[in-house]
Structures are given as structure tokens and as C-alpha cells.
PDB file of C-alpha atoms in Angstrom:
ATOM      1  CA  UNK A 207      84.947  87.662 129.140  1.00  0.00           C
ATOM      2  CA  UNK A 208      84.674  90.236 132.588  1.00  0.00           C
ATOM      3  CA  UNK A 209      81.619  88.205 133.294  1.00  0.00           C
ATOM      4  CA  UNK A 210      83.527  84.563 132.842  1.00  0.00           C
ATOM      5  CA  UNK A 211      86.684  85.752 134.974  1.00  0.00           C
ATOM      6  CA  UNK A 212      84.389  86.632 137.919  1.00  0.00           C
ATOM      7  CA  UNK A 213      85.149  90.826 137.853  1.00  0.00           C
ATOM      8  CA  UNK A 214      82.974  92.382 140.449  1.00  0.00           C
ATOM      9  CA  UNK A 215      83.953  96.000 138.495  1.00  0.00           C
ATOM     10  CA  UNK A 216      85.113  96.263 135.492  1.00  0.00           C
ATOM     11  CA  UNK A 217      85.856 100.460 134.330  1.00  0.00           C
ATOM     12  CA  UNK A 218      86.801 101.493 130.933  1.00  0.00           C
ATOM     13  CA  UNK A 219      89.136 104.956 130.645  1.00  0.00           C
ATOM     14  CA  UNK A 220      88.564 106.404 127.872  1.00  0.00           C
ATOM     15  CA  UNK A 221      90.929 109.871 126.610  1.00  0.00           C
ATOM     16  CA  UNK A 222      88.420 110.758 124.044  1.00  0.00           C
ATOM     17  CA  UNK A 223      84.564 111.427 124.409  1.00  0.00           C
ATOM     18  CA  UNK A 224      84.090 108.750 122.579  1.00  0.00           C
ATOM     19  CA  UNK A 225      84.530 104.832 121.930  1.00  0.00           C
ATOM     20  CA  UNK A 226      85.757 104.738 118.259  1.00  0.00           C
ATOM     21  CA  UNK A 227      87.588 107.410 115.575  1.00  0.00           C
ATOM     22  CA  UNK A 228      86.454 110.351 114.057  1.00  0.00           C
ATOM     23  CA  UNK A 229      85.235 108.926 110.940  1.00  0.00           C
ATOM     24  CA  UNK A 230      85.182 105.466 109.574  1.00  0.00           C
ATOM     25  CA  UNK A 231      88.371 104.979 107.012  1.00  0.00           C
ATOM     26  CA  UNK A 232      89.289 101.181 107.145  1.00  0.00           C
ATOM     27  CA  UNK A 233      92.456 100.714 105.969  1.00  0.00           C
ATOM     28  CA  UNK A 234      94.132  97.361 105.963  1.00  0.00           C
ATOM     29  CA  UNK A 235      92.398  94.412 107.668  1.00  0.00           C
ATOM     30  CA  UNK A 236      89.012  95.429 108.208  1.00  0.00           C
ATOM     31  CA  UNK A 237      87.614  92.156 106.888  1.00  0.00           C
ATOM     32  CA  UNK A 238      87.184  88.572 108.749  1.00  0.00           C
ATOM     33  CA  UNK A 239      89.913  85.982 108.216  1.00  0.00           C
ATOM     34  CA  UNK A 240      89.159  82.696 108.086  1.00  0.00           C
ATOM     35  CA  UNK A 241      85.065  83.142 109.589  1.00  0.00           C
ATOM     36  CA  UNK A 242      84.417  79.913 110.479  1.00  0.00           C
ATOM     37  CA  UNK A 243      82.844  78.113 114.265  1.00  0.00           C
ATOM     38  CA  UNK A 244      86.579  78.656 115.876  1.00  0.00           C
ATOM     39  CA  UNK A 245      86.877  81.751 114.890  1.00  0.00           C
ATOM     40  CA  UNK A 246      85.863  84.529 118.075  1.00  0.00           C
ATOM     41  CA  UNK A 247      85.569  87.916 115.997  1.00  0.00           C
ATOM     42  CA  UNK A 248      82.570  85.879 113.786  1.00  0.00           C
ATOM     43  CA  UNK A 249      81.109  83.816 116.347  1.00  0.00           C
ATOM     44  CA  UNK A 250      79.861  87.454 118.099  1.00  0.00           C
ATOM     45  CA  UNK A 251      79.283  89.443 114.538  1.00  0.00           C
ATOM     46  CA  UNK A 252      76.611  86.622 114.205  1.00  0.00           C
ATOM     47  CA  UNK A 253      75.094  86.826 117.336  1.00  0.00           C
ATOM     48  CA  UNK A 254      74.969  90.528 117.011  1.00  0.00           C
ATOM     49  CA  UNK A 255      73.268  89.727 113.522  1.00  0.00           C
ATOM     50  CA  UNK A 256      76.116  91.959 111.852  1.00  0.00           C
ATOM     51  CA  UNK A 257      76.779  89.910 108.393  1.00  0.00           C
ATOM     52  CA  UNK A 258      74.671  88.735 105.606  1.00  0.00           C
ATOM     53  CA  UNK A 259      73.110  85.670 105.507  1.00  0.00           C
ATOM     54  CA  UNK A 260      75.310  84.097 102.606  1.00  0.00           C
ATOM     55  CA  UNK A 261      78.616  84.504 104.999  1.00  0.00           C
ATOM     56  CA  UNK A 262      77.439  83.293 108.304  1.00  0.00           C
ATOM     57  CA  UNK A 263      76.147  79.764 105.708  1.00  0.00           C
ATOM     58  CA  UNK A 264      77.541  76.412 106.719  1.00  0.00           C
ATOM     59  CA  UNK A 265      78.940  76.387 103.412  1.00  0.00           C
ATOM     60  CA  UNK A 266      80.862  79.310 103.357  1.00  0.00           C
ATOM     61  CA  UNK A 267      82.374  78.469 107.021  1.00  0.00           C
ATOM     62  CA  UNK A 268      83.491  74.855 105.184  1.00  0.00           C
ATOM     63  CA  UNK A 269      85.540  76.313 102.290  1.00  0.00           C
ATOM     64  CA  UNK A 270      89.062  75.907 102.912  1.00  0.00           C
ATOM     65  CA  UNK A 271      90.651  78.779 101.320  1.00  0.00           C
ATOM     66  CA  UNK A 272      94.560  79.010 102.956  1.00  0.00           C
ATOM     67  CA  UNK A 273      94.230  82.110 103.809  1.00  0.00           C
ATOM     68  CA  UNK A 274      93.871  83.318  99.835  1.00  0.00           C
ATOM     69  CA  UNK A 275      90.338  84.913  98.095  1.00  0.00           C
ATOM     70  CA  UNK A 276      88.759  82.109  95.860  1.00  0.00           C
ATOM     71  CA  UNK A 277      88.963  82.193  91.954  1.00  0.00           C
ATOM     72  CA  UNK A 278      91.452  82.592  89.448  1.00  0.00           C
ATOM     73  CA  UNK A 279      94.327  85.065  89.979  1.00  0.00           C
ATOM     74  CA  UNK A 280      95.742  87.232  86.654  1.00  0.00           C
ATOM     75  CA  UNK A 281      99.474  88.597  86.121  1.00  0.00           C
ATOM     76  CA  UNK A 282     100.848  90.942  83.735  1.00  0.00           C
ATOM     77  CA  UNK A 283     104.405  92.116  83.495  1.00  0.00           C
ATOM     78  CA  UNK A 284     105.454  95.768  83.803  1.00  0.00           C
ATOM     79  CA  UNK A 285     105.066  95.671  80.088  1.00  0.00           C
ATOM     80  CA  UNK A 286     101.531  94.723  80.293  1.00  0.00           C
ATOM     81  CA  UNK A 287     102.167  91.155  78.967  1.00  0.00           C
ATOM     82  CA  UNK A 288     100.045  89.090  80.105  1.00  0.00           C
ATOM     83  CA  UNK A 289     101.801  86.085  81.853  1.00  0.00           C
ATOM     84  CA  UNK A 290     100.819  82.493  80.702  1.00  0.00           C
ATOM     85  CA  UNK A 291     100.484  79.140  83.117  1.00  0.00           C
ATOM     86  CA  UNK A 292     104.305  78.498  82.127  1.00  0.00           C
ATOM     87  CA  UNK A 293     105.348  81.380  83.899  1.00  0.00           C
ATOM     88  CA  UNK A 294     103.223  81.442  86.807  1.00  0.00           C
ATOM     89  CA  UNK A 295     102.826  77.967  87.362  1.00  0.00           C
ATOM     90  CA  UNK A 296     106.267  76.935  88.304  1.00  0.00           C
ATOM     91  CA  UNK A 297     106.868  79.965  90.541  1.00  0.00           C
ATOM     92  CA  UNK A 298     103.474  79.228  92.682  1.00  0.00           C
ATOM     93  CA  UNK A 299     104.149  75.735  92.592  1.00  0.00           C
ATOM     94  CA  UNK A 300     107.683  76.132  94.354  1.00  0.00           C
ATOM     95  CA  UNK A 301     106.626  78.439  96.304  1.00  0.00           C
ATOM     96  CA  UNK A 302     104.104  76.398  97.709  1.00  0.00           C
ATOM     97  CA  UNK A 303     106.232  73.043  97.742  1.00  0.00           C
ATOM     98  CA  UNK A 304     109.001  75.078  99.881  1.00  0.00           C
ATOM     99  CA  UNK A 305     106.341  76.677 102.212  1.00  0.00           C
ATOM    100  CA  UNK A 306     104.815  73.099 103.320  1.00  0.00           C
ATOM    101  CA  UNK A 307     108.524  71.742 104.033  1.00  0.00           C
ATOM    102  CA  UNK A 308     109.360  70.609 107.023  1.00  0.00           C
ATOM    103  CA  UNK A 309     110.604  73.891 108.226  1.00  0.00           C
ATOM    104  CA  UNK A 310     111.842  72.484 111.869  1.00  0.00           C
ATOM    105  CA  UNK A 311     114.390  70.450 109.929  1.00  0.00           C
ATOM    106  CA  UNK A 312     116.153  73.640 108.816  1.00  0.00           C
ATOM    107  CA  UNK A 313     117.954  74.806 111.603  1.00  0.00           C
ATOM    108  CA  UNK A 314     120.962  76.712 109.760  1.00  0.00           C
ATOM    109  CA  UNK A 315     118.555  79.793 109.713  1.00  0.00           C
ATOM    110  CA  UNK A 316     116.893  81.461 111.682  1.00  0.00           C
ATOM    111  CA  UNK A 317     114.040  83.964 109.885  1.00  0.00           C
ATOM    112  CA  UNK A 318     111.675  82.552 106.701  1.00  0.00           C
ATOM    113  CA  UNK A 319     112.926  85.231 104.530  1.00  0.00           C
ATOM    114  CA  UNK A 320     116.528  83.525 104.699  1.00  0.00           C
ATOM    115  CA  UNK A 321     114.729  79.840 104.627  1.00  0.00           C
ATOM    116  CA  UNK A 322     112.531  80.896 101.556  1.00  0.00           C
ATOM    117  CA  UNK A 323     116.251  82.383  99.437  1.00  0.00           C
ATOM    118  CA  UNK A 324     118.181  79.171 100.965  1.00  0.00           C
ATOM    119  CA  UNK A 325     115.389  76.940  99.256  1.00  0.00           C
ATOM    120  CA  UNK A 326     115.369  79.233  95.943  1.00  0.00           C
ATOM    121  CA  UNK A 327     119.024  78.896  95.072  1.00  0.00           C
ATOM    122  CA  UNK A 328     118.512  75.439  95.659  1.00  0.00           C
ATOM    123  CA  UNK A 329     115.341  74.593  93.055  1.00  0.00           C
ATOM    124  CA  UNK A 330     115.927  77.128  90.458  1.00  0.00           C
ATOM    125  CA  UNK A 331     119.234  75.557  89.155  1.00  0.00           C
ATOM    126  CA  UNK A 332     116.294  72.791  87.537  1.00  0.00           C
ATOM    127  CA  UNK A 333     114.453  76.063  85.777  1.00  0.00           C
ATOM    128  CA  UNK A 334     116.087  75.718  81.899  1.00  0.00           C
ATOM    129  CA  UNK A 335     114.859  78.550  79.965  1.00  0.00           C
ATOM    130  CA  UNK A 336     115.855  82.552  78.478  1.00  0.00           C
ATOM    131  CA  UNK A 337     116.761  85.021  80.559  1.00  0.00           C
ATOM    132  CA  UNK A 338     113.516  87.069  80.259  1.00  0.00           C
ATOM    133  CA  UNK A 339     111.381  84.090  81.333  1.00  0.00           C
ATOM    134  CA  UNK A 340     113.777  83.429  84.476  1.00  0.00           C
ATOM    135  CA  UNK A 341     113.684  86.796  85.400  1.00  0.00           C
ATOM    136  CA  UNK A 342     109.912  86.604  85.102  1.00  0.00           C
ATOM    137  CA  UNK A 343     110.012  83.115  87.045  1.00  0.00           C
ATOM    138  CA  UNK A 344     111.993  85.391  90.090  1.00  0.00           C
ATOM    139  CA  UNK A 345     109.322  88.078  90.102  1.00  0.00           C
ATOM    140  CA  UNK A 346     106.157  86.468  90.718  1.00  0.00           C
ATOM    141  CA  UNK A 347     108.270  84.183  93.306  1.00  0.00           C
ATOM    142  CA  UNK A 348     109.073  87.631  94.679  1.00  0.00           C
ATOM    143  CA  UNK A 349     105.282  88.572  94.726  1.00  0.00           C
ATOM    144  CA  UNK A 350     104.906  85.764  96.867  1.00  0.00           C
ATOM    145  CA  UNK A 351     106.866  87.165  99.060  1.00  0.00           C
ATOM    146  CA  UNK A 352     105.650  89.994  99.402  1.00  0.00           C
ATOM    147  CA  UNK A 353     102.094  88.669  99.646  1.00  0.00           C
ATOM    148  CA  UNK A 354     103.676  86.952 103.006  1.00  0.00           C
ATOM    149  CA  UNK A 355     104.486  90.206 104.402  1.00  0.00           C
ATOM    150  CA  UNK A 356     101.148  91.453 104.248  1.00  0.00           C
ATOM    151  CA  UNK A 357      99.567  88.170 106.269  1.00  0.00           C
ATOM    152  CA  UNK A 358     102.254  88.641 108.530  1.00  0.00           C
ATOM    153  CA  UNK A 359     102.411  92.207 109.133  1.00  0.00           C
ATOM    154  CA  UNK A 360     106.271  92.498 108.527  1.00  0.00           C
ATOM    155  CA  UNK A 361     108.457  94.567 106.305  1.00  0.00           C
ATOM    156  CA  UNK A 362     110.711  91.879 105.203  1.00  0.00           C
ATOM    157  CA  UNK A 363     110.369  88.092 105.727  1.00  0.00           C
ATOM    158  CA  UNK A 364     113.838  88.105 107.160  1.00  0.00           C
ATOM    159  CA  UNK A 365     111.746  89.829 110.618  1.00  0.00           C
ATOM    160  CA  UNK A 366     109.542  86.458 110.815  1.00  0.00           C
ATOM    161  CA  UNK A 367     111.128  83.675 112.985  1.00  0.00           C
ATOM    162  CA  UNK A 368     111.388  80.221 111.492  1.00  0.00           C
ATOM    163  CA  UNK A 369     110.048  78.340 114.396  1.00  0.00           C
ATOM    164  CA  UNK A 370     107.102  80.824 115.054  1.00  0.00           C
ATOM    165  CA  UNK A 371     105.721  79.877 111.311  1.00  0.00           C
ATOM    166  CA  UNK A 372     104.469  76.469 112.131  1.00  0.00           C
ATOM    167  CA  UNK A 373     102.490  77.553 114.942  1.00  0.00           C
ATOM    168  CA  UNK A 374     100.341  79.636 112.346  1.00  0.00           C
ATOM    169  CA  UNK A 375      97.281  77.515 111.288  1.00  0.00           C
ATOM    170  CA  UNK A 376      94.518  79.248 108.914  1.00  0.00           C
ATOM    171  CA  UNK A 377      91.061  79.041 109.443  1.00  0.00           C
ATOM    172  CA  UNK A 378      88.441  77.706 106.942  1.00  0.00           C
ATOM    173  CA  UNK A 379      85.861  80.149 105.190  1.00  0.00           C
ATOM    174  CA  UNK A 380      86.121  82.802 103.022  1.00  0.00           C
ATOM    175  CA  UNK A 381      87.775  86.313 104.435  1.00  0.00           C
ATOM    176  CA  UNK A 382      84.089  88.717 104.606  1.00  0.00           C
ATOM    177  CA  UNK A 383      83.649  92.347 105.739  1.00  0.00           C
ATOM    178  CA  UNK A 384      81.321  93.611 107.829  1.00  0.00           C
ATOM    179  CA  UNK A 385      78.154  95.662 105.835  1.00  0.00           C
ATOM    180  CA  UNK A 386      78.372  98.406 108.287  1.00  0.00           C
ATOM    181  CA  UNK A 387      82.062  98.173 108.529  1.00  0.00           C
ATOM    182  CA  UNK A 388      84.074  97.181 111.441  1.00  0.00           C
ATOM    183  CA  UNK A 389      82.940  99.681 114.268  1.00  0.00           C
ATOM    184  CA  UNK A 390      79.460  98.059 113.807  1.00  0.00           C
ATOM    185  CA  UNK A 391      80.912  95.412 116.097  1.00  0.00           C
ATOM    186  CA  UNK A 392      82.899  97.507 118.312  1.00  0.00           C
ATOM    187  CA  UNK A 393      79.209  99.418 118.836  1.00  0.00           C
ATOM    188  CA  UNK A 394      76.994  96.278 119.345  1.00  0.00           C
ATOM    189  CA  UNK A 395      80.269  95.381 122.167  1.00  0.00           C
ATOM    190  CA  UNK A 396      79.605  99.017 124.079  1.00  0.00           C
ATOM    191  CA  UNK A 397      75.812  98.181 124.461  1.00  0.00           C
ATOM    192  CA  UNK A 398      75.910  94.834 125.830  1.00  0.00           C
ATOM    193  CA  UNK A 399      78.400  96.322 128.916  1.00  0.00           C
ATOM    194  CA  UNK A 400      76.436  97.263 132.121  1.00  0.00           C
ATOM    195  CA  UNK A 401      75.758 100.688 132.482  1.00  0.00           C
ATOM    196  CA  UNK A 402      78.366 103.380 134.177  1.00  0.00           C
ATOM    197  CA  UNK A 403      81.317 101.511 133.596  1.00  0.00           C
ATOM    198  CA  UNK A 404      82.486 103.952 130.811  1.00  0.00           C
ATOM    199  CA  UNK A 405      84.252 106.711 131.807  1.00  0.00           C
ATOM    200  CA  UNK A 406      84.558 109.216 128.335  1.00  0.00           C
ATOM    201  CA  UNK A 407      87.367 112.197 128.691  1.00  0.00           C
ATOM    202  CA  UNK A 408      89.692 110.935 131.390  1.00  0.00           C
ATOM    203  CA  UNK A 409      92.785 110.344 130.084  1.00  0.00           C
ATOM    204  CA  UNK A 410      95.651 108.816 132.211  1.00  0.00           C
ATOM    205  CA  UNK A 411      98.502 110.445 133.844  1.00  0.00           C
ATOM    206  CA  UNK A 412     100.441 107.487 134.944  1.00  0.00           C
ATOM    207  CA  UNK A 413      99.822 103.773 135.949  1.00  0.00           C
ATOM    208  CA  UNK A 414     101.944 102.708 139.117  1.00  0.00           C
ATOM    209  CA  UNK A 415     102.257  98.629 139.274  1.00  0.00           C
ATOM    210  CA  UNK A 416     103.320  96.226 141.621  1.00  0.00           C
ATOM    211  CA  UNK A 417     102.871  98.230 144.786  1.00  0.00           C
ATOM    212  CA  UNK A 418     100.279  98.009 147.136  1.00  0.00           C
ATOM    213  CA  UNK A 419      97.567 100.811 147.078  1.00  0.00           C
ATOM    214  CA  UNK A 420      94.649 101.148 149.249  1.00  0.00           C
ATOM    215  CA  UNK A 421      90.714 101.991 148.217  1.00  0.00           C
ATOM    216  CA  UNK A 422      88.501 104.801 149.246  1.00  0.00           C
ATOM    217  CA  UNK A 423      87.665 102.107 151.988  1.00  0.00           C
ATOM    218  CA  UNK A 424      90.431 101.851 154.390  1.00  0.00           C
ATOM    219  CA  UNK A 425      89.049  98.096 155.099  1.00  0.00           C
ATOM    220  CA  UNK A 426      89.098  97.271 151.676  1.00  0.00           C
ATOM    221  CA  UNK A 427      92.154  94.906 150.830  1.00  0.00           C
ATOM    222  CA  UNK A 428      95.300  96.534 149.595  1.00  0.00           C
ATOM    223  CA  UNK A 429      95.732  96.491 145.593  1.00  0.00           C
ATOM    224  CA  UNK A 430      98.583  96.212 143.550  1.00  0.00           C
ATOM    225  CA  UNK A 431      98.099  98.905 140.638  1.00  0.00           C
ATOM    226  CA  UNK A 432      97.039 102.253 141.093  1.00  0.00           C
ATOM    227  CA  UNK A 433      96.003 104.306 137.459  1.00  0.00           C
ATOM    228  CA  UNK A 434      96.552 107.641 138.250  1.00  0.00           C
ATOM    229  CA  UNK A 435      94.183 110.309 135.919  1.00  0.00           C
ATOM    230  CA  UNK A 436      95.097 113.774 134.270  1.00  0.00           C
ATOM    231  CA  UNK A 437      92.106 115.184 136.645  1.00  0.00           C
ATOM    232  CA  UNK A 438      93.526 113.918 139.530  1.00  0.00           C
ATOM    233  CA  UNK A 439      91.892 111.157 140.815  1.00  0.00           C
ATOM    234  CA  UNK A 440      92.662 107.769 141.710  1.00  0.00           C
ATOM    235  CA  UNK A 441      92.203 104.446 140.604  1.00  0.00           C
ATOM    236  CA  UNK A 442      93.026 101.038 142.321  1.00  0.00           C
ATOM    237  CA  UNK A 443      92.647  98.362 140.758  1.00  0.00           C
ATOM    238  CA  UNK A 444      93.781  94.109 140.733  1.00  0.00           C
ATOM    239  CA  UNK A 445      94.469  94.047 136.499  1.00  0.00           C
ATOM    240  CA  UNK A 446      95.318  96.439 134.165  1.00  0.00           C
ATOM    241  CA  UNK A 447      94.893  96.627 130.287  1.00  0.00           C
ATOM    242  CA  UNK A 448      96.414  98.968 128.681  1.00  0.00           C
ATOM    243  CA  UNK A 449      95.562 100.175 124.807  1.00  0.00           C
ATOM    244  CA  UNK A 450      97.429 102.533 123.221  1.00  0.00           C
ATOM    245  CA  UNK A 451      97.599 103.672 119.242  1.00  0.00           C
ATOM    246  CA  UNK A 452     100.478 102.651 117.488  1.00  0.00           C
ATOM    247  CA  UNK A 453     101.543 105.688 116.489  1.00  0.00           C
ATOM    248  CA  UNK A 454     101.640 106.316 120.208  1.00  0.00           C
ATOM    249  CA  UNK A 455     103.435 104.210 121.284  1.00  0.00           C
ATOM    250  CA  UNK A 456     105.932 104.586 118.888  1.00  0.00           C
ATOM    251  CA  UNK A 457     106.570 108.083 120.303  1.00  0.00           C
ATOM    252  CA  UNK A 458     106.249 107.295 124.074  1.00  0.00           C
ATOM    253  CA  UNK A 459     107.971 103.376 123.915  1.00  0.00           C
ATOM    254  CA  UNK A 460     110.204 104.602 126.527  1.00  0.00           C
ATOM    255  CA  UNK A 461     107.401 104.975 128.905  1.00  0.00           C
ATOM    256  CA  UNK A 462     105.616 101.132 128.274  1.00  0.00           C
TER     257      UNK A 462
END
């Protein structure tokens, strides 16, 4: 990407003396969604020769999968009753129906947590049976729910905005994990940077923007950040990115 923007110098500041964790413990996402041709994170694990030869098939990119592993799903009850097609199937089935409706037309609210309950009171007055199977019915809608907080990251559905939700579009292919796990891409990155532009150990003090800071060369052009380092020195620079852990940021939000 450096090389495609032009960058004559591109440095990487790095607190730690090194360019992952610890030790490898993926937790949560460490697999490919949707690895198919328009997908970045796959297009490079292939040319770094990272999966196996069954996921980076044609056929495997083609599958269109919406987002959910292939195959037959299972349910039991807390009792350990298995659920039957009559139970599941009506709860899937209007979950999905309300999911592909025209969302934009629904401008009374404004999260899909308070869309999805809207659309429930609405299509569950048409569900005629016990108590115990209703309840049922309401649970594995609920699972759905909470199935949609994973892929979006959020607590409660009542965080995701309405109008953001149509501008989500899944990928085709089916989700795959890397052999060597994750870092095996974040490695095969490192080597293909030019030499010396890795700077291990030198955390960051401060980062002053929009002013206007002058190189080591006093005919060099003035810039307009300057990343000031725990050691002292000095950094100009034209662009800044800046990567912190969440967990960091959570504790030092004040400062970002």
C-alpha cells in the first residue's frame, strides 16, 4: 500500500521488541470471512502460500454461505430435548424473512435490536400453539440474536444503527483459518518491508498534529506532525497511524 501511495519513508514504532504477542492464543475471529477474489486478507494469504490447497479452490471461493458455516445446525433445550423442524423452522424462517425487509422503510426506529422486537410482536400473534412450544419458538429467535451480536461485535443489537445494516454485504466462500494461525500472515507482511524501517523498543511519548515541524535538514519542507519518543528523539513526519490495544485505549481514551 506505502509503495502504491508514493511514500519515500515509511518507519514503523514499535513499544515492544517485537512485531506480534507473547504467545499465540487466538481468541475470537482468527479465521477468514467470506475468502473469496474481493476479499484483501485472502488475496495476500495466497500469495504468501499460507492456506491449503482445498480453501484457496475456485470452488470453495463460489459457495455462498451468508456469512454462516455449511451443514446442518442441531438444538436442544436446557432440558436436553432435542428440538424438531417445527420448532426451529418457524423461528429461522422469521428471522430470516424480517432480516431481508426493506429495512430503509422503517424509519420509527432507529437501532436493529428495536427493528428486529417491532417486527416480532408483529408476526408472532400468527404462531397458535402451547405455551412451552412458544416459549421455545422465542428462544431460538433469541439465539438469533445473539448470533448477530457476535458478526457485529456488539453487546446488544439495540447498539447497531438501522441504516448502517444495509451497507453490510457478505462475501462468498467458506470462513477458513490459517494452518499456522493468524501471525503467519502478519510474519510473511514484516519480511516483504524494506529493510531498517522497523524500529523495535521505542515507544511514544506524545504525537503533536497539525503544527508545522521542521527535519534534521533545515531546507527540508516544514511537516505537520511531529511523534515525539520516550528516548527523546524526534520524529517528523506528513501521516500518522496510530495502533493502540483495546484495552489501552480504554484506559487512556482521554488522550486519543
Amino acid at each position: 500500500l506505502y509503495q502504491m501511495q508514493g511514500l519515500l519513508l515509511l518507519l514503523l514504532l514499535l513499544c515492544s521488541n517485537t512485531h506480534s504477542a507473547k504467545g499465540m492464543v487466538e481468541i475470537g475471529a482468527q479465521w477468514i470471512h467470506g475468502p473469496s477474489a474481493e476479499n484483501a486478507v485472502f488475496q495476500l494469504a495466497c500469495q504468501h502460500n499460507l492456506l491449503d490447497e482445498k480453501v484457496m479452490s475456485e470452488e470453495n471461493q463460489a459457495v455462498q454461505s451468508d456469512g454462516y458455516p455449511p451443514g446442518r445446525s442441531v438444538f436442544y433445550s436446557s432440558s436436553g430435548k432435542r428440538l424438531g423442524p417445527e420448532i426451529t423452522g418457524p423461528a429461522k424462517d422469521l428471522y430470516s424473512c424480517i432480516h431481508l425487509k426493506d429495512q430503509s422503510k422503517e424509519g420509527l426506529v432507529p437501532s436493529l435490536g428495536e427493528f428486529l422486537k417491532l417486527q416480532l410482536s408483529q408476526h408472532t400473534r400468527d404462531w397458535k400453539e402451547d405455551e412451552e412450544d412458544f416459549k421455545l419458538k422465542l428462544a431460538m429467535f433469541n439465539m438469533h440474536i445473539k448470533l448477530e451480536c457476535c458478526l457485529f461485535g456488539s453487546h446488544s443489537l439495540d447498539e447497531v444503527g438501522l441504516e448502517i445494516v444495509e451497507e453490510y454485504r457478505t462475501l462468498p466462500g467458506i470462513d477458513c483459518v490459517f494452518p499456522g494461525g493468524f501471525s503467519t500472515l502478519i510474519d510473511a507482511m514484516m519480511k516483504s518491508l524494506p529493510e531498517n524501517i522497523v524500529s523495535y523498543n521505542k515507544p511514544v511519548k506524545c504525537i503533536h498534529w497539525n503544527g508545522s515541524f521542521k527535519g534534521s535538514n533545515v531546507m527540508e519542507s516544514s511537516y505537520p506532525v511531529l511523534v515525539e519518543c520516550e528516548n527523546g528523539e524526534m520524529i517528523p513526519a506528513d501521516h500518522v497511524i496510530v495502533t493502540v490495544p483495546l484495552g489501552f485505549l480504554k484506559e487512556r481514551y482521554e488522550t486519543f
